[in-house]
Coordinates of C-alpha atoms in Angstrom, one line a residue:
Chain A
M250 CA 14.2 -16.5 -20.9
R251 CA 12.1 -13.4 -21.6
R252 CA 9.6 -15.5 -23.7
M253 CA 9.2 -17.9 -20.8
L254 CA 8.6 -15.2 -18.3
I255 CA 5.9 -13.7 -20.6
I256 CA 4.2 -17.1 -20.9
I257 CA 4.2 -17.7 -17.1
L258 CA 2.8 -14.2 -16.5
A259 CA 0.1 -14.6 -19.1
A260 CA -0.9 -18.0 -17.7
A261 CA -1.0 -16.6 -14.1
L262 CA -3.3 -13.8 -15.3
F263 CA -5.5 -15.4 -17.9
I264 CA -6.2 -19.0 -16.7
P265 CA -7.9 -17.9 -13.5
A266 CA -9.7 -15.2 -15.4
A267 CA -11.1 -17.7 -17.9
A268 CA -12.1 -20.0 -15.1
S269 CA -13.9 -17.3 -13.3
A270 CA -15.6 -16.1 -16.4
A271 CA -17.0 -19.6 -17.0
L272 CA -18.1 -19.6 -13.4
A273 CA -19.8 -16.2 -13.7
A274 CA -21.6 -17.1 -16.9
S275 CA -24.1 -19.4 -15.2
A276 CA -27.1 -17.8 -13.6
V277 CA -28.8 -19.0 -10.4
P278 CA -32.1 -20.8 -11.0
A279 CA -35.2 -18.7 -10.6
I280 CA -35.9 -17.9 -7.0
S281 CA -39.6 -17.8 -6.3
A282 CA -41.3 -16.3 -3.4
D283 CA -45.0 -16.3 -2.6
D284 CA -47.2 -13.7 -4.1
G285 CA -45.7 -13.7 -7.6
L286 CA -42.1 -12.7 -7.1
H287 CA -39.6 -14.6 -9.2
F288 CA -36.0 -13.6 -10.0
T289 CA -32.7 -14.9 -11.3
S290 CA -29.3 -13.3 -10.8
S291 CA -26.0 -13.6 -12.5
P292 CA -23.2 -14.3 -11.5
N293 CA -24.2 -16.7 -8.8
E294 CA -20.8 -16.5 -7.2
L295 CA -18.3 -13.7 -6.9
A296 CA -14.9 -14.8 -8.2
I297 CA -12.2 -12.4 -7.2
D298 CA -9.5 -13.2 -9.7
A299 CA -6.3 -11.5 -10.8
L300 CA -8.2 -9.1 -13.1
F301 CA -11.1 -8.4 -10.7
D302 CA -12.0 -4.7 -10.7
G303 CA -15.5 -5.0 -9.1
T304 CA -18.3 -6.6 -11.0
T305 CA -21.9 -6.0 -12.0
I306 CA -24.7 -8.3 -10.7
T307 CA -27.6 -8.6 -13.1
V308 CA -31.0 -9.4 -11.5
S309 CA -34.1 -10.0 -13.5
G310 CA -37.5 -11.4 -12.7
T311 CA -41.2 -10.7 -12.4
V312 CA -43.3 -9.0 -9.7
P313 CA -47.1 -8.5 -9.4
E314 CA -48.5 -5.7 -11.6
G315 CA -48.3 -2.3 -10.0
A316 CA -45.5 -3.2 -7.6
Q317 CA -42.2 -1.4 -7.3
V318 CA -38.9 -3.2 -6.7
I319 CA -35.9 -2.7 -4.4
V320 CA -32.8 -4.9 -5.0
R321 CA -30.3 -5.1 -2.1
F322 CA -26.9 -6.7 -1.9
I323 CA -25.9 -6.9 1.7
G324 CA -23.2 -8.5 3.8
L325 CA -23.8 -10.6 6.9
P326 CA -24.1 -8.6 10.2
E327 CA -20.8 -8.5 12.0
T328 CA -18.9 -6.4 14.5
I329 CA -16.5 -3.9 12.9
H330 CA -13.7 -2.6 15.2
M331 CA -12.6 0.9 14.3
K332 CA -10.6 3.8 15.7
W333 CA -11.8 7.3 16.1
K334 CA -9.3 10.1 15.1
E335 CA -8.6 12.9 17.4
K336 CA -5.9 15.5 17.7
A337 CA -2.9 14.5 19.7
M338 CA -1.1 17.3 21.6
G339 CA -3.6 19.6 19.9
L340 CA -1.6 19.3 16.7
L341 CA -1.6 16.0 14.8
W342 CA -4.6 13.8 13.9
M343 CA -4.2 10.2 15.1
N344 CA -6.3 7.2 15.9
R345 CA -7.2 7.4 19.5
Q346 CA -10.6 6.1 20.7
N347 CA -12.1 2.6 20.2
V348 CA -15.4 2.4 18.4
N349 CA -17.2 -0.9 17.7
F350 CA -20.1 -1.2 15.3
E351 CA -22.2 -4.2 16.0
D352 CA -24.6 -5.9 13.5
A353 CA -23.0 -3.9 10.8
P354 CA -22.9 -5.5 7.3
S355 CA -19.6 -5.0 5.5
V356 CA -21.5 -3.9 2.4
C357 CA -25.0 -2.5 1.6
L358 CA -25.8 -1.7 -2.0
T359 CA -29.3 -1.0 -3.3
A360 CA -31.0 -0.2 -6.6
V361 CA -34.7 0.8 -6.8
T362 CA -37.2 1.2 -9.5
E363 CA -39.1 4.4 -10.0
G364 CA -42.0 5.3 -7.7
V365 CA -40.9 3.5 -4.5
D366 CA -42.3 5.1 -1.4
E367 CA -39.6 7.3 0.4
A368 CA -40.1 5.7 3.8
A369 CA -39.8 2.2 2.3
R370 CA -36.7 3.3 0.4
K371 CA -35.1 4.5 3.6
H372 CA -36.1 1.4 5.6
Y373 CA -34.7 -1.1 3.1
G374 CA -31.8 1.1 2.1
V375 CA -28.6 2.3 3.8
E376 CA -30.5 4.5 6.3
G377 CA -32.5 1.5 7.6
V378 CA -29.3 -0.6 7.9
L379 CA -27.6 2.2 9.9
D380 CA -30.7 2.3 12.3
R381 CA -30.0 -1.3 13.2
I382 CA -26.3 -0.9 13.8
K383 CA -25.4 -0.6 17.5
V384 CA -22.4 1.6 18.5
E385 CA -20.2 0.6 21.4
S386 CA -17.8 3.2 22.6
K387 CA -17.0 4.7 26.0
E388 CA -16.0 8.1 24.5
I389 CA -17.9 8.6 21.2
A390 CA -21.6 9.2 20.9
A391 CA -23.6 7.0 18.6
E392 CA -24.9 9.7 16.2
P393 CA -21.5 11.2 15.1
A394 CA -20.0 7.7 15.1
L395 CA -22.7 6.4 12.7
K396 CA -22.4 9.6 10.5
E397 CA -18.6 9.0 10.1
F398 CA -19.2 5.2 9.6
L399 CA -21.5 6.0 6.7
L400 CA -18.9 8.4 5.2
Y401 CA -16.2 5.8 5.6
K402 CA -18.3 3.2 3.8
E403 CA -19.5 5.6 1.1
R404 CA -15.9 6.5 0.3
A405 CA -15.0 2.9 -0.2
K406 CA -18.2 2.6 -2.3
L407 CA -19.5 -0.1 0.0
Y408 CA -22.7 1.6 1.2
T409 CA -25.0 3.4 -1.3
D410 CA -28.6 3.5 -2.4
D411 CA -27.5 4.3 -5.9
A412 CA -25.6 1.2 -6.8
G413 CA -27.2 0.7 -10.2
K414 CA -30.2 1.0 -12.4
A415 CA -33.5 -0.9 -11.8
V416 CA -36.3 -0.7 -14.4
L417 CA -39.8 -2.1 -14.7
E418 CA -41.3 -3.3 -18.0
P419 CA -44.9 -2.6 -18.9
P420 CA -47.5 -4.9 -17.2
K421 CA -48.6 -8.1 -18.8
D422 CA -51.1 -10.7 -17.6
G423 CA -51.1 -9.3 -14.1
F424 CA -47.3 -9.3 -13.8
Q425 CA -44.4 -7.0 -14.6
D426 CA -40.9 -7.9 -15.6
F427 CA -38.0 -6.0 -13.9
H428 CA -34.3 -5.8 -14.5
A429 CA -31.6 -4.4 -12.3
D430 CA -27.8 -4.0 -12.6
L431 CA -25.9 -3.6 -9.3
R432 CA -22.3 -2.4 -9.5
L433 CA -20.0 -3.9 -6.9
P434 CA -16.7 -2.2 -6.1
S435 CA -13.3 -3.9 -6.1
R436 CA -13.1 -3.6 -2.3
I437 CA -15.5 -6.5 -1.9
T438 CA -13.8 -9.0 0.4
P439 CA -14.3 -12.8 0.4
G440 CA -17.3 -13.8 2.5
Q441 CA -21.0 -14.6 2.4
Y442 CA -23.5 -12.1 1.0
T443 CA -27.2 -11.9 0.4
L444 CA -29.1 -10.7 -2.6
E445 CA -32.6 -9.6 -1.6
V446 CA -35.5 -8.5 -3.9
F447 CA -38.4 -6.7 -2.3
A448 CA -41.7 -6.1 -4.2
L449 CA -43.6 -3.2 -2.7
R450 CA -46.9 -1.4 -3.2
D451 CA -47.8 1.8 -1.5
G452 CA -44.8 1.3 0.9
Q453 CA -46.1 -2.1 2.0
I454 CA -44.1 -5.2 1.2
L455 CA -45.9 -7.7 -1.1
A456 CA -43.2 -10.3 -1.4
K457 CA -39.5 -10.8 -0.7
G458 CA -37.0 -13.1 -2.4
V459 CA -33.6 -14.0 -1.1
S460 CA -30.6 -15.6 -2.7
H461 CA -27.2 -16.2 -1.1
M462 CA -23.9 -15.5 -2.7
D463 CA -20.3 -16.3 -1.8
A464 CA -17.4 -14.1 -2.8
K465 CA -14.1 -15.9 -2.9
F466 CA -10.5 -15.5 -4.2
V467 CA -9.8 -17.7 -7.2
G468 CA -6.6 -18.3 -9.2
A469 CA -3.6 -16.1 -8.4
P470 CA -5.2 -14.1 -5.6
A471 CA -6.4 -17.3 -3.9
M472 CA -2.9 -18.7 -4.1
M473 CA -1.3 -15.5 -3.0
A474 CA -3.7 -14.8 -0.1
G475 CA -3.6 -18.5 1.0
M476 CA 0.2 -18.3 1.2
A477 CA 0.5 -14.8 2.6
F478 CA -2.0 -15.3 5.4
N479 CA -1.4 -19.0 6.2
H480 CA 2.3 -19.5 5.5
G481 CA 3.7 -16.0 5.9
A482 CA 7.3 -17.0 6.3
L483 CA 7.3 -19.2 3.2
Y484 CA 5.5 -16.5 1.3
G485 CA 8.2 -14.0 2.4
I486 CA 11.0 -16.3 1.3
L487 CA 9.3 -16.8 -2.1
A488 CA 8.7 -13.1 -2.5
V489 CA 12.4 -12.5 -1.9
I490 CA 13.5 -15.2 -4.4
A491 CA 11.0 -13.8 -7.0
A492 CA 12.5 -10.3 -6.4
I493 CA 16.1 -11.5 -6.7
I494 CA 15.4 -13.5 -9.9
G495 CA 13.4 -10.4 -11.2
G496 CA 16.4 -8.2 -10.3
L497 CA 18.9 -10.4 -12.0
V498 CA 16.8 -10.8 -15.1
I499 CA 16.2 -7.1 -15.4
G500 CA 19.9 -6.5 -14.6
R501 CA 20.9 -8.8 -17.5
I502 CA 18.4 -7.0 -19.9
F503 CA 19.9 -3.7 -19.0
Q504 CA 23.4 -5.0 -18.6
G505 CA 26.1 -2.4 -18.2
S506 CA 23.9 0.2 -16.4
G507 CA 25.2 -1.0 -13.0
G508 CA 23.8 0.7 -9.9
G509 CA 20.4 -0.2 -8.7
A510 CA 17.9 1.6 -6.7
H511 CA 18.2 1.6 -2.9
Chain B
M3 CA -10.0 -8.7 -27.3
S4 CA -9.0 -5.8 -25.1
I5 CA -5.9 -6.1 -22.9
P6 CA -6.8 -6.1 -19.2
M7 CA -5.4 -3.0 -17.4
T8 CA -6.4 -3.7 -13.9
L9 CA -4.9 -6.1 -11.5
Y10 CA -6.3 -7.2 -8.2
L11 CA -4.0 -7.2 -5.2
P12 CA -5.3 -9.5 -2.5
I13 CA -2.9 -8.3 0.1
A14 CA -3.8 -4.7 -0.4
G15 CA -7.5 -5.7 -0.9
N16 CA -8.0 -3.5 -3.9
S17 CA -7.5 -3.4 -7.6
V18 CA -4.9 -1.1 -9.3
N19 CA -4.4 0.0 -12.8
I20 CA -1.3 -1.8 -14.1
L21 CA -0.2 1.1 -16.1
S22 CA -0.4 3.5 -13.1
V23 CA 1.8 1.2 -11.0
L24 CA 4.3 0.7 -13.8
G25 CA 4.2 4.5 -14.5
L26 CA 4.7 5.2 -10.8
G27 CA 7.7 2.8 -10.7
G28 CA 9.0 4.3 -13.9
A29 CA 8.7 7.9 -12.7
V30 CA 10.5 7.1 -9.5
G31 CA 13.0 5.1 -11.5
V32 CA 13.7 8.1 -13.7
L33 CA 14.3 10.2 -10.6
S34 CA 16.6 7.5 -9.2
G35 CA 18.5 7.5 -12.5
I36 CA 18.8 11.3 -12.6
F37 CA 19.8 11.9 -9.0
G38 CA 21.6 8.6 -8.4
V39 CA 19.6 7.9 -5.3
G40 CA 17.2 5.1 -4.4
G41 CA 13.5 5.7 -4.9
G42 CA 12.3 3.9 -1.8
F43 CA 11.7 7.1 0.2
L44 CA 9.5 8.5 -2.7
L45 CA 7.8 5.3 -3.7
T46 CA 6.1 4.5 -0.4
P47 CA 4.4 7.8 0.1
L48 CA 3.3 7.8 -3.6
L49 CA 1.8 4.4 -3.2
I50 CA 0.0 5.6 -0.1
M51 CA -1.4 8.5 -2.2
M52 CA -2.5 5.9 -4.8
G53 CA -4.7 4.2 -2.2
I54 CA -2.4 1.3 -1.1
P55 CA -2.6 0.9 2.7
P56 CA 0.6 2.4 4.2
T57 CA 1.7 -0.9 5.9
V58 CA 1.3 -2.8 2.5
A59 CA 3.0 0.1 0.6
A60 CA 6.1 0.1 3.0
A61 CA 6.4 -3.7 3.1
S62 CA 6.0 -4.2 -0.7
D63 CA 8.5 -1.4 -1.3
S64 CA 11.1 -3.3 0.8
N65 CA 10.4 -6.4 -1.4
Q66 CA 10.9 -4.2 -4.5
I67 CA 14.2 -2.9 -3.2
V68 CA 15.5 -6.5 -2.9
G69 CA 15.1 -6.9 -6.6
A70 CA 16.4 -3.4 -7.4
S71 CA 19.6 -3.8 -5.4
T72 CA 20.4 -7.4 -6.4
S73 CA 22.2 -6.7 -9.7
G74 CA 23.9 -3.6 -8.3
T75 CA 25.3 -5.5 -5.3
L76 CA 26.6 -8.3 -7.6
V77 CA 28.3 -5.8 -9.9
H78 CA 30.0 -4.0 -7.0
F79 CA 30.9 -7.4 -5.4
R80 CA 32.7 -8.6 -8.6
M81 CA 34.5 -5.2 -8.7
G82 CA 35.8 -5.7 -5.1
N83 CA 33.9 -2.7 -3.9
V84 CA 32.2 -4.4 -1.0
D85 CA 33.8 -4.3 2.5
I86 CA 32.4 -7.7 3.6
K87 CA 33.5 -7.2 7.3
M88 CA 31.9 -3.8 7.6
G89 CA 28.9 -5.0 5.6
V90 CA 28.3 -8.0 7.9
L91 CA 28.4 -5.8 11.0
L92 CA 26.0 -3.3 9.4
L93 CA 23.9 -6.3 8.4
I94 CA 23.8 -7.7 12.0
G95 CA 22.7 -4.3 13.2
G96 CA 20.2 -4.1 10.3
V97 CA 18.7 -7.5 11.0
I98 CA 18.2 -6.6 14.7
G99 CA 16.8 -3.2 13.8
G100 CA 14.5 -4.7 11.2
V101 CA 13.1 -7.3 13.6
L102 CA 12.6 -4.5 16.1
G103 CA 10.9 -2.3 13.5
V104 CA 8.5 -5.1 12.4
Q105 CA 7.5 -5.7 16.0
V106 CA 6.8 -2.0 16.5
I107 CA 4.6 -2.0 13.4
K108 CA 2.9 -5.1 14.6
V109 CA 2.0 -3.6 18.0
L110 CA 1.0 -0.3 16.5
R111 CA -1.1 -2.0 13.8
A112 CA -3.1 -3.8 16.5
M113 CA -3.5 -0.4 18.2
G114 CA -4.5 1.2 14.9
N115 CA -1.6 3.6 14.7
A116 CA 0.9 2.0 12.4
D117 CA -0.1 4.4 9.5
F118 CA 0.4 7.4 11.8
L119 CA 3.9 6.3 12.7
I120 CA 4.8 5.7 9.1
S121 CA 3.5 9.2 8.1
V122 CA 5.2 10.9 11.0
T123 CA 8.6 9.1 10.3
Y124 CA 8.3 10.2 6.7
V125 CA 7.6 13.8 7.5
I126 CA 10.6 13.9 9.8
M127 CA 13.0 12.1 7.5
L128 CA 11.9 13.8 4.2
G129 CA 11.9 17.2 6.0
G130 CA 15.4 16.6 7.3
V131 CA 16.9 15.2 4.2
G132 CA 15.1 17.5 1.8
G133 CA 15.9 20.6 3.9
Y134 CA 19.5 19.7 4.3
M135 CA 19.9 19.0 0.5
F136 CA 18.2 22.2 -0.4
F137 CA 20.3 24.5 1.8
E138 CA 23.5 22.6 0.9
S139 CA 22.9 23.0 -2.8
L140 CA 22.0 26.6 -2.4
T141 CA 25.2 27.3 -0.5
A142 CA 27.2 25.4 -3.1
M143 CA 25.6 27.4 -6.0
R144 CA 26.3 30.7 -4.2
K145 CA 30.0 29.7 -3.6
S146 CA 30.5 28.7 -7.2
K147 CA 29.5 32.3 -8.2
R148 CA 32.1 33.9 -5.9
P149 CA 35.9 33.9 -6.6
E150 CA 37.7 31.2 -4.8
E151 CA 39.1 32.1 -1.4
P152 CA 42.1 30.2 0.0
A153 CA 40.9 27.7 2.6
P154 CA 41.9 28.3 6.1
A155 CA 44.6 26.0 7.5
K156 CA 43.1 23.1 9.5
A157 CA 44.2 22.6 13.1
G158 CA 46.1 19.5 13.7
K159 CA 44.0 18.5 16.7
P160 CA 41.5 15.7 16.1
S161 CA 37.8 16.5 16.3
R162 CA 35.7 15.6 19.4
Y163 CA 33.9 13.0 17.3
A164 CA 37.1 11.4 16.3
A165 CA 38.2 11.3 19.9
V166 CA 34.9 9.8 21.1
I167 CA 34.8 7.0 18.4
G168 CA 38.5 6.4 19.0
S169 CA 37.8 5.7 22.6
L170 CA 35.0 3.1 22.0
P171 CA 35.8 -0.5 22.7
F172 CA 36.0 -3.4 20.1
Q173 CA 38.3 -1.4 17.7
M174 CA 39.1 -3.4 14.6
D175 CA 40.7 -2.9 11.2
F176 CA 38.6 -2.8 8.1
T177 CA 41.3 -3.5 5.4
R178 CA 39.0 -3.0 2.4
S179 CA 38.0 0.4 3.6
G180 CA 41.4 1.2 5.0
V181 CA 39.9 2.4 8.4
R182 CA 40.1 1.3 12.0
Q183 CA 36.8 1.6 13.8
S184 CA 34.9 0.2 16.8
A185 CA 32.5 -2.6 15.8
I186 CA 29.8 -0.8 17.9
L187 CA 29.4 2.0 15.2
P188 CA 28.4 -0.1 12.2
L189 CA 26.2 -2.2 14.5
F190 CA 24.4 0.9 15.8
F191 CA 24.0 2.6 12.4
G192 CA 23.0 -0.7 10.7
G193 CA 20.3 -1.1 13.5
L194 CA 19.0 2.4 12.8
V195 CA 18.6 1.8 9.1
G196 CA 17.0 -1.6 9.9
V197 CA 14.3 0.1 12.0
L198 CA 13.7 2.8 9.3
S199 CA 13.6 0.1 6.6
A200 CA 10.8 -1.7 8.5
I201 CA 8.8 1.4 9.3
M202 CA 9.3 3.3 6.0
G203 CA 9.9 0.6 3.5
V204 CA 13.2 2.2 2.4
G205 CA 16.6 0.7 1.7
G206 CA 18.1 3.5 3.7
G207 CA 20.8 4.5 1.2
F208 CA 20.1 8.1 1.8
I209 CA 21.1 7.7 5.4
M210 CA 23.7 5.0 5.1
V211 CA 25.8 6.7 2.4
P212 CA 26.4 9.9 4.4
V213 CA 26.9 7.8 7.6
M214 CA 29.6 5.7 5.9
V215 CA 31.3 8.7 4.3
Y216 CA 31.2 11.2 7.2
L217 CA 30.9 9.0 10.4
L218 CA 32.6 5.7 9.4
R219 CA 35.2 7.6 7.2
M220 CA 35.0 5.0 4.4
P221 CA 36.3 5.7 0.9
M222 CA 33.5 6.5 -1.7
H223 CA 34.1 3.5 -4.0
V224 CA 33.6 1.1 -1.1
V225 CA 30.7 3.0 0.3
V226 CA 28.3 2.4 -2.6
G227 CA 29.0 -1.3 -2.9
T228 CA 28.9 -1.9 0.9
S229 CA 25.7 0.2 1.2
L230 CA 24.0 -1.9 -1.5
F231 CA 25.2 -5.1 0.1
Q232 CA 23.8 -4.0 3.5
I233 CA 20.5 -2.7 2.0
L234 CA 20.0 -5.9 0.0
F235 CA 20.2 -8.2 3.1
T236 CA 18.3 -5.8 5.4
C237 CA 15.5 -5.6 2.9
I238 CA 15.5 -9.4 2.5
N239 CA 15.1 -9.7 6.3
V240 CA 12.4 -7.0 6.4
T241 CA 10.4 -8.6 3.6
I242 CA 10.4 -12.0 5.3
M243 CA 9.6 -10.6 8.7
Q244 CA 6.8 -8.4 7.3
S245 CA 5.3 -11.4 5.5
W246 CA 5.6 -13.6 8.5
Q247 CA 4.4 -11.2 11.2
N248 CA 2.2 -8.7 9.5
H249 CA 1.2 -10.3 6.1
T250 CA 1.7 -7.0 4.4
V251 CA 4.0 -7.9 1.4
D252 CA 2.3 -7.9 -2.0
F253 CA 5.0 -9.3 -4.3
V254 CA 3.0 -8.7 -7.5
L255 CA 2.9 -5.0 -6.6
A256 CA 6.6 -5.2 -5.8
L257 CA 7.4 -6.9 -9.2
L258 CA 5.4 -4.3 -11.2
L259 CA 7.2 -1.5 -9.4
L260 CA 10.6 -3.2 -10.0
I261 CA 9.9 -3.5 -13.8
G262 CA 8.8 0.1 -13.9
S263 CA 11.7 1.5 -11.9
S264 CA 14.3 -0.6 -13.8
V265 CA 13.2 0.9 -17.1
G266 CA 12.9 4.4 -15.6
V267 CA 16.4 4.3 -14.2
Q268 CA 17.8 3.8 -17.7
F269 CA 16.1 7.0 -19.0
G270 CA 16.9 8.9 -15.8
A271 CA 20.6 8.1 -16.0
K272 CA 20.7 9.5 -19.6
I273 CA 18.8 12.7 -18.6
G274 CA 21.1 13.1 -15.5
R275 CA 24.2 13.2 -17.6
K276 CA 22.9 16.2 -19.4
M277 CA 22.0 18.2 -16.3
H278 CA 24.0 20.4 -13.9
G279 CA 24.8 18.7 -10.5
E280 CA 23.6 21.5 -8.1
Q281 CA 20.5 22.2 -10.1
L282 CA 19.7 18.5 -9.9
K283 CA 20.1 18.5 -6.1
I284 CA 17.8 21.6 -5.8
F285 CA 15.2 20.0 -8.0
L286 CA 15.3 16.7 -6.0
S287 CA 15.2 18.5 -2.6
V288 CA 12.1 20.5 -3.8
L289 CA 10.4 17.3 -4.8
V290 CA 11.2 15.6 -1.5
L291 CA 10.0 18.7 0.4
A292 CA 6.8 18.7 -1.6
V293 CA 6.0 15.1 -0.7
M294 CA 6.8 16.0 2.9
V295 CA 4.5 19.0 2.9
K296 CA 1.7 16.9 1.5
M297 CA 2.1 14.3 4.2
L298 CA 2.4 16.9 6.9
F299 CA -0.7 18.6 5.6
E300 CA -2.6 15.4 6.0
L301 CA -1.5 15.0 9.6
L302 CA -2.4 18.6 10.5
M303 CA -5.7 19.0 8.7
R304 CA -9.0 17.5 9.9
P305 CA -9.3 14.2 8.0
N306 CA -12.3 13.7 5.6
V307 CA -13.4 10.7 7.7
L308 CA -12.7 10.5 11.4
L309 CA -12.8 6.7 11.5
A310 CA -10.0 4.2 10.5
A311 CA -10.0 0.4 10.3
V312 CA -8.0 -1.4 12.9
G313 CA -5.3 -3.9 11.9
G314 CA -5.3 -3.2 8.2
H315 CA -7.9 -5.1 6.2

């Protein structure tokens, strides 16, 4: 019985992991933009499996000689509904006012090579994204709302201009190779994302390359989320059956101890 | 090949360290074993501190309690320690209370204040239970140092409480417990525990046991079995309702906690046998009060971030 349980658990954990590893191993074909920007990225799809703990996206390619590079991983613009905390009865902090953030990507992670102009860095980084977000609230002003929004996203590691390392190789035949590693946190949710590479010189954009990337649940999380969100009652019944079987099996293993937590 | 130590929880929307969850379940299990209480009221706040959303922590804890109380209920049932009639009435109340509690969470979740209600309920319950245990143990320890005084003779007149419950309608005999009570009482108290179970993710043993002993006047050997019986079915109901209405049950998290706590209980029970009863109670009450103070502090101090997501994840 115990051996069987171990085999089932191992299969649930490792089969999806192996599948997603195979998926992640392939790199997207080279994306080419005008003006000499080419890049490839790996993985080409974000597989959120049972062992997902965030991932690293590797981006490499070439840019014209003398250019600097900004690599940005960004979510699609959406409206994020949030609550603003205020003191209730002058004592306890609770969620009180509605604040909506329009055109706000769920995630914005950038990595830049050395020598990128400060204004360009801000424009293509988190600050530029914040400038484009519209705040809708009757009670809360835009400036403090955006400040807290940034804090909220930074704590979840979803907004940062320091998401990884980007390096340029020495120039060769009028081009320079670059390489970047972007670290994605485990709080990435399923959805569509965009990977953008900007080649800049003196703060001016020379070329831009774009690649789209889907994040989705695979294996056990896909099965669990599908059941939990689409067939909640059935999922609940199965969760109860699993707990009862688990309780009986454990009860048998530790037979004689009686009791049970409650 | 290294053994993976993280596990992604799609319902919580985050990954957790497997050893941390097993360790947390184990630590709470040890405490359960030492003190002979359920760990639900400690597990949910500790999960919240680990970064699990409060609504997911509470609902998954209910699921864990289903597993934890299954074998205990079975053992007590075989021994004839379950008052089925009383248990069923408590259960009807528990189911109604559980449904009500889940609806409250659903409405507050949409409003963005479910987490606030969970924290406030915890502060009140942990403060009340921890404070009561602390002072009761302190008084008992002081008394044990003094020479015994003869107890004053009790008046023959029944208490006001006994008179009130005796006048309630729907009086019936509970033969297994050897008491005669109104059916309204177990329905009411079962309902109360059902509401708390949905909001706090607890089995409610820490409320149900004193209620059965002091208010329903049941003998102790029937209390534990009947309490477990009621808790098992109340938590089954809450788990299904939370899954259906709020999608907040993570059964992988529940299973890990169950494994950890089941192992921990074994060690706790051995440690508990070697420790003095009143010292144990004081230690537990301090622990409960410490968790309460931490949660109260978070409600009173300015949060690090003034924004919160609406409706979970």
